[in-house]
Amino acid sequence: MRHFLLISMVLALFASSCSPYKKLVYIDANKLSDTVDTLYPKIKPAYHLQPNDILYINIITGDENLDQYFKVTQGGSSFGSSTSGMYLFGYPVNDSGFIKLPLAGKLYVQGLTLVECEEFIEDTVRYYVKSPFVTVRLAQYKYTVIGEAGSGVSIAQTGELNILEALAASGEPSYFGKYKEVLVVRQFPEGTKTFKIDLTKKDLLASADYYVHPNDIIYVIPNRMSIIKLNTGNYLTLLSTALSTFTAIVLITKL
């Protein structure tokens, strides 16, 4: 009887801690075609500028004297396009959605895409020069991963990042996350929105949600296994206490 109880408790604990294979696989290969290569269209929604974005803006006018007004410099020397230089000496979008450019003054850029911002600045600068060439980039591409896939703030070194790359950069994925229900918190000009992503679906590759936006927060929710892992010490203590109590009762009844 005692051995049966012990085995039952151990099996119950083991069964509750097992994680099905299908819950641990990204983009399940079994759901893909075995005979036909599938091409997934690239659907990447354009990012719209928001307050607190920092922009790297390079304006070439063909006039060296005028170019000096627009160059991002420190001590008279250009910082080029290094990530740290673009961040520290870029043009911040203020809380009202404006940036301040030399000669051009305050420009409202909130809600514009990067391409629209380039065109807007070109049209504005054209009052001063004939044929300006404008390049606008995000100087800061920050995202945050929390939960069971790592924790911390990361800075992407590229202007394009998908969610699988973001999770890989955050560290080794945990087996204790709900990868069918990854929560994404995203900032929009009109406010904050949340949505969930199923990383096991092949359709993810053709989804706009596949790509990470600046300032995204990616939360991998812990599953039941995570709670069991967290409380393993308590479970073992409880099991030990139960076995000790059972053993004591058996010994007393035999007296």
CSV table of C-alpha atoms in Angstrom, one decimal:
chain,number,residue,atom,x,y,z
A,1,MET,CA,0.0,0.0,0.0
A,2,ARG,CA,2.7,2.4,0.9
A,3,HIS,CA,4.7,1.7,-2.2
A,4,PHE,CA,1.6,2.1,-4.3
A,5,LEU,CA,0.9,5.6,-2.8
A,6,LEU,CA,4.4,6.7,-3.3
A,7,ILE,CA,4.5,5.6,-7.0
A,8,SER,CA,1.1,7.3,-7.6
A,9,MET,CA,2.2,10.6,-6.2
A,10,VAL,CA,5.4,10.6,-8.2
A,11,LEU,CA,3.6,9.7,-11.4
A,12,ALA,CA,1.1,12.4,-10.8
A,13,LEU,CA,3.8,15.0,-10.3
A,14,PHE,CA,5.7,13.8,-13.4
A,15,ALA,CA,2.5,13.8,-15.6
A,16,SER,CA,1.6,17.3,-14.5
A,17,SER,CA,5.1,18.6,-15.4
A,18,CYS,CA,5.3,17.1,-18.9
A,19,SER,CA,5.0,19.5,-21.8
A,20,PRO,CA,3.5,18.3,-25.1
A,21,TYR,CA,5.8,18.4,-28.1
A,22,LYS,CA,3.4,20.5,-30.1
A,23,LYS,CA,3.5,23.3,-27.5
A,24,LEU,CA,7.3,23.7,-27.8
A,25,VAL,CA,7.7,23.9,-31.6
A,26,TYR,CA,8.0,27.2,-33.5
A,27,ILE,CA,6.2,27.1,-36.9
A,28,ASP,CA,5.3,23.4,-36.8
A,29,ALA,CA,7.0,21.8,-39.8
A,30,ASN,CA,4.3,19.1,-39.9
A,31,LYS,CA,1.8,21.7,-41.0
A,32,LEU,CA,4.0,22.7,-44.0
A,33,SER,CA,3.7,21.1,-47.4
A,34,ASP,CA,6.1,18.2,-47.9
A,35,THR,CA,6.1,18.4,-51.7
A,36,VAL,CA,5.7,22.1,-52.5
A,37,ASP,CA,7.9,25.0,-51.4
A,38,THR,CA,5.7,27.7,-50.0
A,39,LEU,CA,6.6,31.4,-50.7
A,40,TYR,CA,5.1,33.6,-48.0
A,41,PRO,CA,4.5,37.2,-49.1
A,42,LYS,CA,6.3,39.9,-47.1
A,43,ILE,CA,3.7,41.9,-45.2
A,44,LYS,CA,5.5,44.6,-43.2
A,45,PRO,CA,3.3,47.5,-42.0
A,46,ALA,CA,5.0,50.9,-42.2
A,47,TYR,CA,6.1,52.4,-38.9
A,48,HIS,CA,4.5,55.8,-38.1
A,49,LEU,CA,6.7,58.3,-36.1
A,50,GLN,CA,5.7,59.0,-32.5
A,51,PRO,CA,6.9,61.2,-29.7
A,52,ASN,CA,10.2,60.2,-28.1
A,53,ASP,CA,11.5,58.7,-31.4
A,54,ILE,CA,15.0,59.8,-32.3
A,55,LEU,CA,15.7,60.4,-35.9
A,56,TYR,CA,19.0,60.3,-37.8
A,57,ILE,CA,18.5,62.9,-40.6
A,58,ASN,CA,21.1,63.4,-43.3
A,59,ILE,CA,20.6,66.3,-45.7
A,60,ILE,CA,22.8,66.8,-48.7
A,61,THR,CA,22.4,70.1,-50.6
A,62,GLY,CA,25.4,70.2,-52.9
A,63,ASP,CA,26.5,73.4,-51.1
A,64,GLU,CA,29.2,72.7,-48.5
A,65,ASN,CA,28.3,75.8,-46.5
A,66,LEU,CA,24.7,74.9,-46.3
A,67,ASP,CA,25.5,71.2,-45.5
A,68,GLN,CA,27.2,72.4,-42.4
A,69,TYR,CA,23.9,73.6,-41.0
A,70,PHE,CA,22.3,70.2,-41.3
A,71,LYS,CA,25.1,67.8,-40.3
A,72,VAL,CA,24.8,66.0,-37.0
A,73,THR,CA,28.2,66.9,-35.4
A,74,GLN,CA,30.1,67.1,-32.3
A,75,GLY,CA,33.1,69.4,-32.1
A,76,GLY,CA,32.7,70.1,-35.8
A,77,SER,CA,33.2,66.5,-37.0
A,78,SER,CA,30.5,64.4,-38.4
A,79,PHE,CA,29.4,61.3,-36.4
A,80,GLY,CA,28.4,59.4,-39.5
A,81,SER,CA,25.9,56.6,-39.1
A,82,SER,CA,27.1,54.7,-36.0
A,83,THR,CA,24.3,53.6,-33.7
A,84,SER,CA,25.6,55.5,-30.7
A,85,GLY,CA,26.3,58.6,-32.7
A,86,MET,CA,22.8,58.6,-34.3
A,87,TYR,CA,21.2,58.2,-30.9
A,88,LEU,CA,23.2,60.8,-29.0
A,89,PHE,CA,23.1,63.4,-31.7
A,90,GLY,CA,19.9,62.6,-33.6
A,91,TYR,CA,16.8,64.7,-33.8
A,92,PRO,CA,14.2,63.8,-31.1
A,93,VAL,CA,10.5,64.0,-31.7
A,94,ASN,CA,9.1,66.0,-28.8
A,95,ASP,CA,5.9,65.3,-26.9
A,96,SER,CA,3.9,67.4,-29.4
A,97,GLY,CA,5.2,65.5,-32.4
A,98,PHE,CA,7.7,68.1,-33.7
A,99,ILE,CA,11.4,68.0,-34.6
A,100,LYS,CA,13.6,71.1,-34.8
A,101,LEU,CA,15.9,71.4,-37.9
A,102,PRO,CA,18.4,74.1,-38.6
A,103,LEU,CA,17.1,76.7,-41.0
A,104,ALA,CA,13.8,74.8,-41.5
A,105,GLY,CA,12.7,75.3,-37.9
A,106,LYS,CA,10.0,73.2,-36.2
A,107,LEU,CA,8.4,70.5,-38.3
A,108,TYR,CA,5.5,68.3,-37.3
A,109,VAL,CA,6.3,64.7,-38.2
A,110,GLN,CA,4.2,62.6,-35.8
A,111,GLY,CA,2.2,60.0,-37.7
A,112,LEU,CA,4.4,60.1,-40.8
A,113,THR,CA,6.3,57.1,-42.1
A,114,LEU,CA,10.0,57.4,-42.7
A,115,VAL,CA,9.5,57.8,-46.4
A,116,GLU,CA,6.8,60.5,-45.9
A,117,CYS,CA,9.1,62.3,-43.4
A,118,GLU,CA,11.9,62.3,-46.0
A,119,GLU,CA,9.6,63.8,-48.6
A,120,PHE,CA,8.3,66.4,-46.1
A,121,ILE,CA,11.7,67.5,-45.2
A,122,GLU,CA,12.8,67.7,-48.8
A,123,ASP,CA,9.8,69.9,-49.7
A,124,THR,CA,10.6,72.2,-46.7
A,125,VAL,CA,14.3,72.5,-47.4
A,126,ARG,CA,13.7,73.1,-51.0
A,127,TYR,CA,12.8,76.7,-50.0
A,128,TYR,CA,16.5,77.2,-49.3
A,129,VAL,CA,18.2,74.9,-51.9
A,130,LYS,CA,17.2,73.6,-55.3
A,131,SER,CA,17.8,69.8,-55.1
A,132,PRO,CA,18.2,68.5,-51.5
A,133,PHE,CA,18.7,64.8,-50.9
A,134,VAL,CA,17.3,63.7,-47.6
A,135,THR,CA,17.8,60.4,-45.7
A,136,VAL,CA,15.8,59.7,-42.5
A,137,ARG,CA,16.4,56.7,-40.3
A,138,LEU,CA,15.3,55.7,-36.8
A,139,ALA,CA,18.3,56.2,-34.6
A,140,GLN,CA,16.8,54.0,-31.9
A,141,TYR,CA,15.1,50.7,-32.6
A,142,LYS,CA,14.4,49.5,-29.1
A,143,TYR,CA,12.2,46.6,-28.0
A,144,THR,CA,11.7,44.7,-24.7
A,145,VAL,CA,11.3,41.0,-24.1
A,146,ILE,CA,9.9,39.8,-20.7
A,147,GLY,CA,8.5,36.5,-19.3
A,148,GLU,CA,9.7,33.1,-20.2
A,149,ALA,CA,11.9,34.0,-23.2
A,150,GLY,CA,14.4,36.3,-21.5
A,151,SER,CA,14.1,39.6,-19.9
A,152,GLY,CA,15.5,43.0,-20.8
A,153,VAL,CA,15.7,45.9,-23.3
A,154,SER,CA,17.4,45.3,-26.6
A,155,ILE,CA,18.5,47.6,-29.3
A,156,ALA,CA,18.3,46.2,-32.9
A,157,GLN,CA,21.1,47.1,-35.2
A,158,THR,CA,18.9,46.9,-38.2
A,159,GLY,CA,15.8,48.7,-39.4
A,160,GLU,CA,14.0,45.3,-39.8
A,161,LEU,CA,13.5,42.7,-37.1
A,162,ASN,CA,11.0,39.8,-36.9
A,163,ILE,CA,9.7,38.3,-33.7
A,164,LEU,CA,11.8,35.1,-34.0
A,165,GLU,CA,15.0,37.1,-34.2
A,166,ALA,CA,13.9,39.2,-31.2
A,167,LEU,CA,13.3,36.1,-29.1
A,168,ALA,CA,16.5,34.6,-30.2
A,169,ALA,CA,18.5,37.7,-29.3
A,170,SER,CA,16.9,37.8,-25.8
A,171,GLY,CA,18.5,34.4,-24.9
A,172,GLU,CA,17.7,30.7,-25.0
A,173,PRO,CA,14.0,30.1,-25.2
A,174,SER,CA,12.4,28.5,-22.2
A,175,TYR,CA,10.3,25.4,-22.3
A,176,PHE,CA,7.9,27.0,-19.8
A,177,GLY,CA,6.3,29.6,-22.0
A,178,LYS,CA,2.9,29.8,-23.8
A,179,TYR,CA,4.3,30.2,-27.3
A,180,LYS,CA,0.8,29.9,-28.7
A,181,GLU,CA,-0.2,33.1,-26.8
A,182,VAL,CA,2.7,35.5,-27.0
A,183,LEU,CA,1.5,38.9,-25.9
A,184,VAL,CA,2.7,42.0,-27.8
A,185,VAL,CA,2.2,45.5,-26.4
A,186,ARG,CA,2.6,48.0,-29.2
A,187,GLN,CA,2.6,51.8,-29.3
A,188,PHE,CA,0.5,53.7,-31.9
A,189,PRO,CA,0.1,57.4,-32.4
A,190,GLU,CA,-3.5,57.1,-31.0
A,191,GLY,CA,-2.5,55.0,-28.0
A,192,THR,CA,-1.4,51.5,-26.9
A,193,LYS,CA,-2.7,48.3,-28.3
A,194,THR,CA,-2.2,44.6,-27.3
A,195,PHE,CA,-2.5,41.4,-29.4
A,196,LYS,CA,-1.4,37.8,-29.2
A,197,ILE,CA,0.7,35.8,-31.6
A,198,ASP,CA,0.8,32.0,-32.1
A,199,LEU,CA,4.4,31.2,-32.9
A,200,THR,CA,3.5,27.6,-33.9
A,201,LYS,CA,1.3,28.7,-36.9
A,202,LYS,CA,2.8,28.7,-40.4
A,203,ASP,CA,0.6,31.6,-41.3
A,204,LEU,CA,2.7,33.8,-39.0
A,205,LEU,CA,5.3,34.1,-41.8
A,206,ALA,CA,2.7,35.9,-43.9
A,207,SER,CA,1.3,38.1,-41.1
A,208,ALA,CA,2.0,41.7,-40.4
A,209,ASP,CA,2.5,40.7,-36.8
A,210,TYR,CA,5.6,38.8,-37.8
A,211,TYR,CA,7.6,42.0,-37.6
A,212,VAL,CA,8.7,43.9,-34.5
A,213,HIS,CA,8.1,47.6,-34.2
A,214,PRO,CA,10.2,50.1,-32.2
A,215,ASN,CA,9.2,50.1,-28.5
A,216,ASP,CA,7.4,46.8,-28.7
A,217,ILE,CA,7.1,44.9,-25.5
A,218,ILE,CA,7.0,41.1,-26.1
A,219,TYR,CA,5.7,39.1,-23.2
A,220,VAL,CA,6.0,35.3,-23.2
A,221,ILE,CA,3.4,34.2,-20.7
A,222,PRO,CA,4.5,31.4,-18.3
A,223,ASN,CA,2.6,28.1,-18.6
A,224,ARG,CA,1.6,25.6,-15.9
A,225,MET,CA,5.0,24.0,-16.1
A,226,SER,CA,6.6,27.2,-15.0
A,227,ILE,CA,4.4,27.4,-11.9
A,228,ILE,CA,5.2,23.8,-11.1
A,229,LYS,CA,8.9,24.5,-11.5
A,230,LEU,CA,8.7,27.5,-9.3
A,231,ASN,CA,7.0,25.4,-6.6
A,232,THR,CA,9.0,22.2,-6.9
A,233,GLY,CA,10.6,22.8,-3.5
A,234,ASN,CA,7.2,23.2,-1.9
A,235,TYR,CA,5.9,20.1,-3.6
A,236,LEU,CA,8.9,18.0,-2.5
A,237,THR,CA,8.5,19.2,1.1
A,238,LEU,CA,4.8,18.4,1.0
A,239,LEU,CA,5.5,15.0,-0.4
A,240,SER,CA,8.2,14.3,2.2
A,241,THR,CA,5.8,15.4,5.0
A,242,ALA,CA,3.0,13.2,3.6
A,243,LEU,CA,5.2,10.2,3.4
A,244,SER,CA,6.6,10.7,6.9
A,245,THR,CA,3.1,11.1,8.3
A,246,PHE,CA,1.9,8.0,6.4
A,247,THR,CA,4.9,6.0,7.7
A,248,ALA,CA,4.3,7.1,11.2
A,249,ILE,CA,0.6,6.1,11.0
A,250,VAL,CA,1.5,2.6,9.6
A,251,LEU,CA,4.1,2.1,12.4
A,252,ILE,CA,1.6,3.2,15.1
A,253,THR,CA,-1.1,0.9,13.8
A,254,LYS,CA,1.3,-2.1,14.0
A,255,LEU,CA,2.1,-1.5,17.7
